[in-house]
Each structure stands twice: as C-alpha cells, then as structure tokens.
Short mmCIF file of C-alpha atoms in Angstrom, two decimals:
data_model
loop_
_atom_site.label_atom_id
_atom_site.label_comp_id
_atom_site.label_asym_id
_atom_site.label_seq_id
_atom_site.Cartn_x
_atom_site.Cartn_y
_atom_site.Cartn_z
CA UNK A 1 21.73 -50.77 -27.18
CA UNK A 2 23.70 -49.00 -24.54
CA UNK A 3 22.90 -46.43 -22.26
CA UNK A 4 22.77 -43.35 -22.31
CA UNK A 5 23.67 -41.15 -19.78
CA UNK A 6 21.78 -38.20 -19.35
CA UNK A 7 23.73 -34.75 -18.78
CA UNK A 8 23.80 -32.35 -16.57
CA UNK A 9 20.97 -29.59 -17.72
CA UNK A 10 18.03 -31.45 -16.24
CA UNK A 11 19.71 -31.67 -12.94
CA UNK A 12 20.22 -28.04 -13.23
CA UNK A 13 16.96 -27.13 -13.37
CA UNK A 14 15.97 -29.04 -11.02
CA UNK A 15 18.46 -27.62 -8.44
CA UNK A 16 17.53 -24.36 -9.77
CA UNK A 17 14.27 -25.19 -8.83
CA UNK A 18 15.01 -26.74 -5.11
CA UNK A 19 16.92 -23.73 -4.65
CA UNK A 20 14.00 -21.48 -4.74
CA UNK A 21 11.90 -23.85 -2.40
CA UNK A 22 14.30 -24.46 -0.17
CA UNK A 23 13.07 -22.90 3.01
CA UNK A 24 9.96 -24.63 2.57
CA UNK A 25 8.92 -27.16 4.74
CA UNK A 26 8.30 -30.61 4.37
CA UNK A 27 7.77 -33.12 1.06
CA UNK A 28 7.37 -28.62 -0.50
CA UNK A 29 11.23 -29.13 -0.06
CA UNK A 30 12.25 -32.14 -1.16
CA UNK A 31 10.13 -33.36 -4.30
CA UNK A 32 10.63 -32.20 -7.46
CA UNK A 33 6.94 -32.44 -9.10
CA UNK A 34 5.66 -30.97 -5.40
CA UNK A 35 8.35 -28.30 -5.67
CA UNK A 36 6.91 -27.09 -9.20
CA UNK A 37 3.27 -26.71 -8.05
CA UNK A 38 4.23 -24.64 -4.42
CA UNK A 39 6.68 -22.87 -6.88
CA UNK A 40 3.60 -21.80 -9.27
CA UNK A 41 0.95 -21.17 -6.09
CA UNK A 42 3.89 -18.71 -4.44
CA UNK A 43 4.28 -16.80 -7.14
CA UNK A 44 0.47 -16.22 -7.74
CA UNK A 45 0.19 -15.52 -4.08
CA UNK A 46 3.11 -12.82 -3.89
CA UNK A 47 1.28 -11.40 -7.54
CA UNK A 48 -1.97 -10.59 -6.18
CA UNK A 49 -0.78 -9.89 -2.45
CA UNK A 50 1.31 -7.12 -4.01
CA UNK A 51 -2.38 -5.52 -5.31
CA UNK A 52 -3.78 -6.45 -1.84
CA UNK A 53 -0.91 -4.58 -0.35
CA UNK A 54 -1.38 -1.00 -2.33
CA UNK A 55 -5.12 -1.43 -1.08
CA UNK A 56 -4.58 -1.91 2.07
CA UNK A 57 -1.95 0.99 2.97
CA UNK A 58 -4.07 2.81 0.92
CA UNK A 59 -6.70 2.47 3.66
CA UNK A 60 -4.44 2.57 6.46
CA UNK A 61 -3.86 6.10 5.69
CA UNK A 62 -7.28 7.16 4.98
CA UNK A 63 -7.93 5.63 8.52
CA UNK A 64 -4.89 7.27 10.09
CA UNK A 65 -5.47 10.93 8.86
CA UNK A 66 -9.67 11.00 9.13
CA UNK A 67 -8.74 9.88 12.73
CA UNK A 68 -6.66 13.13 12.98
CA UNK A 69 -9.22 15.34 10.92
CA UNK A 70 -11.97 14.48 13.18
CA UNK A 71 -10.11 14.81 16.48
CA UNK A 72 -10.10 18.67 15.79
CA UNK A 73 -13.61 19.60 14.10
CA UNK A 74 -16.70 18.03 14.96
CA UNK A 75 -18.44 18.68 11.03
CA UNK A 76 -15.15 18.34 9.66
CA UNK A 77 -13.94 14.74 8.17
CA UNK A 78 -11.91 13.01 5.32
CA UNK A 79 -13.94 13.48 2.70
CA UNK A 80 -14.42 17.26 3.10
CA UNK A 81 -10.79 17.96 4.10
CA UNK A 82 -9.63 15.93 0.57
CA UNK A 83 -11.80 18.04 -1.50
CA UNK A 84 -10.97 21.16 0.12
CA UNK A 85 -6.74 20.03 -0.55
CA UNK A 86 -8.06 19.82 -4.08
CA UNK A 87 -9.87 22.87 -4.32
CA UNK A 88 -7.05 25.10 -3.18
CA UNK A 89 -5.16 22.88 -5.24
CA UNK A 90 -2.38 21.64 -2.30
CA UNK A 91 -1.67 18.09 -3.95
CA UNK A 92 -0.09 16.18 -0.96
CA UNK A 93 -0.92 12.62 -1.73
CA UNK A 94 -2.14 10.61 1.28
CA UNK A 95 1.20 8.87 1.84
CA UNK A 96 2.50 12.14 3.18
CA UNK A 97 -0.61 13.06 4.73
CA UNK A 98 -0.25 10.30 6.74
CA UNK A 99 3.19 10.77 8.08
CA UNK A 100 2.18 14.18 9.03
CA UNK A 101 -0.44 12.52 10.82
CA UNK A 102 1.29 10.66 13.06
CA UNK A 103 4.44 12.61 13.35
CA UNK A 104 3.36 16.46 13.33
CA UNK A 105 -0.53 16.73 14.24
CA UNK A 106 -0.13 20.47 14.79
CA UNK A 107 1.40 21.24 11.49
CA UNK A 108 -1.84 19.18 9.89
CA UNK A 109 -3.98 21.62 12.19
CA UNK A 110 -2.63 24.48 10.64
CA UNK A 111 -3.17 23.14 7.05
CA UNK A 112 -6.99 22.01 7.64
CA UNK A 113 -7.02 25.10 9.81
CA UNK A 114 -5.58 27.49 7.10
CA UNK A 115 -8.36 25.50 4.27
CA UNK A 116 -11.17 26.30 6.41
CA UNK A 117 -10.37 29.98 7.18
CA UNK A 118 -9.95 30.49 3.65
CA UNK A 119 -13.33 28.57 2.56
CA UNK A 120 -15.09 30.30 5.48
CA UNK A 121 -13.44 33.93 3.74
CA UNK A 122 -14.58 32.75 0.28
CA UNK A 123 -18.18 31.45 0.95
CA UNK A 124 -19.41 34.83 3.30
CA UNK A 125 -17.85 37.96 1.50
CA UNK A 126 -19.90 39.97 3.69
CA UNK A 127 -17.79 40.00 6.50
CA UNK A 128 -15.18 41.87 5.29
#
C-alpha cells in the first residue's frame, strides 16, 4: 500500500489554533492537545468575567455616588436619593450618576438638593 499524504486542512486548523494561543506562555504555546484545553478554559474565563465585570462597575458606582450623597446630608444616602430620582421620575441611570460624581459634585448637590426641597414642599403643605 502506499502512503498517503495527508493535506493541508489539518495543519490549518491547527495553525489556526496556535495562532490564537500564541502569546501564551510555555508548553500553552507550543502543543497542540495543550493548546485546545487553555483555548476552551480562556474562553469560559473571558464568558463569565464579562458578567463579573457588569457587577462589579455596577457597584463601583453605587460606591462612588453614596460616597457623594452622604458627604452633603447626614440622613440622606443611596438608597433614599434613588427612590426619590424615581419618584420625581428623573431616570439618570447610575453610569451617569457616577460621572457626575466625580466630575461635577456641585451640579449633583443641586439635583439631591432640588429632590429634597421638593419632597420637604410635598410632605408639609402647611407651610405655605
């Protein structure tokens, strides 16, 4: 029988493979069955650090404007200042919140400042 020589669509996938893995280090570089498995464990890492990564800027901006909120009111805090936003229906999400945060503390001021004038207005009538 005489060989066979095999073509060139298995070494393509293999390259195609090495190309993907090649800045990692090590045997994770060079070896084809090696290559597969850190191939399959990156891609699961990247698919649930993606997840991870909404949660955690999620929290990083809860962190950064309740550190904002509570530098102005003593009673006054997240929680409160997110249901007020709702109530008065002012739907900044917390992304933006955030920036304003950190960039422009006075202009959030005058936004928690302007919610709480108007709750104080709505809750004692009396005063007017």
């Amino acid at each position: 029988m005489t060989r066979v020589k095999r073509g060139y669509i298995a070494r393509r996938r293999r390259t195609k493979i090495r190309l993907l893995a090649s800045t990692f280090r090590g045997a994770h570089s060079r070896l084809t069955r090696i290559i597969a498995q850190q191939k399959i464990k990156a891609l699961v890492s990247a698919h649930r650090d993606r997840d991870r990564q909404k949660r955690d800027f999620r929290r990083l901006w809860i962190t950064r404007i309740n550190a904002v909120i509570r530098e102005r009111g003593v009673y006054y805090n997240y929680s409160i200042f997110l249901r007020d936003l709702y109530k008065r229906q002012l739907l900044l999400n917390r992304k933006v919140l955030a920036q304003i945060a950190i960039l422009n503390r006075n202009c959030l001021y005058m936004i928690s400042n302007e919610i709480i004038q108007k709750e104080d207005w709505k809750e004692c009538p009396e005063m007017i």
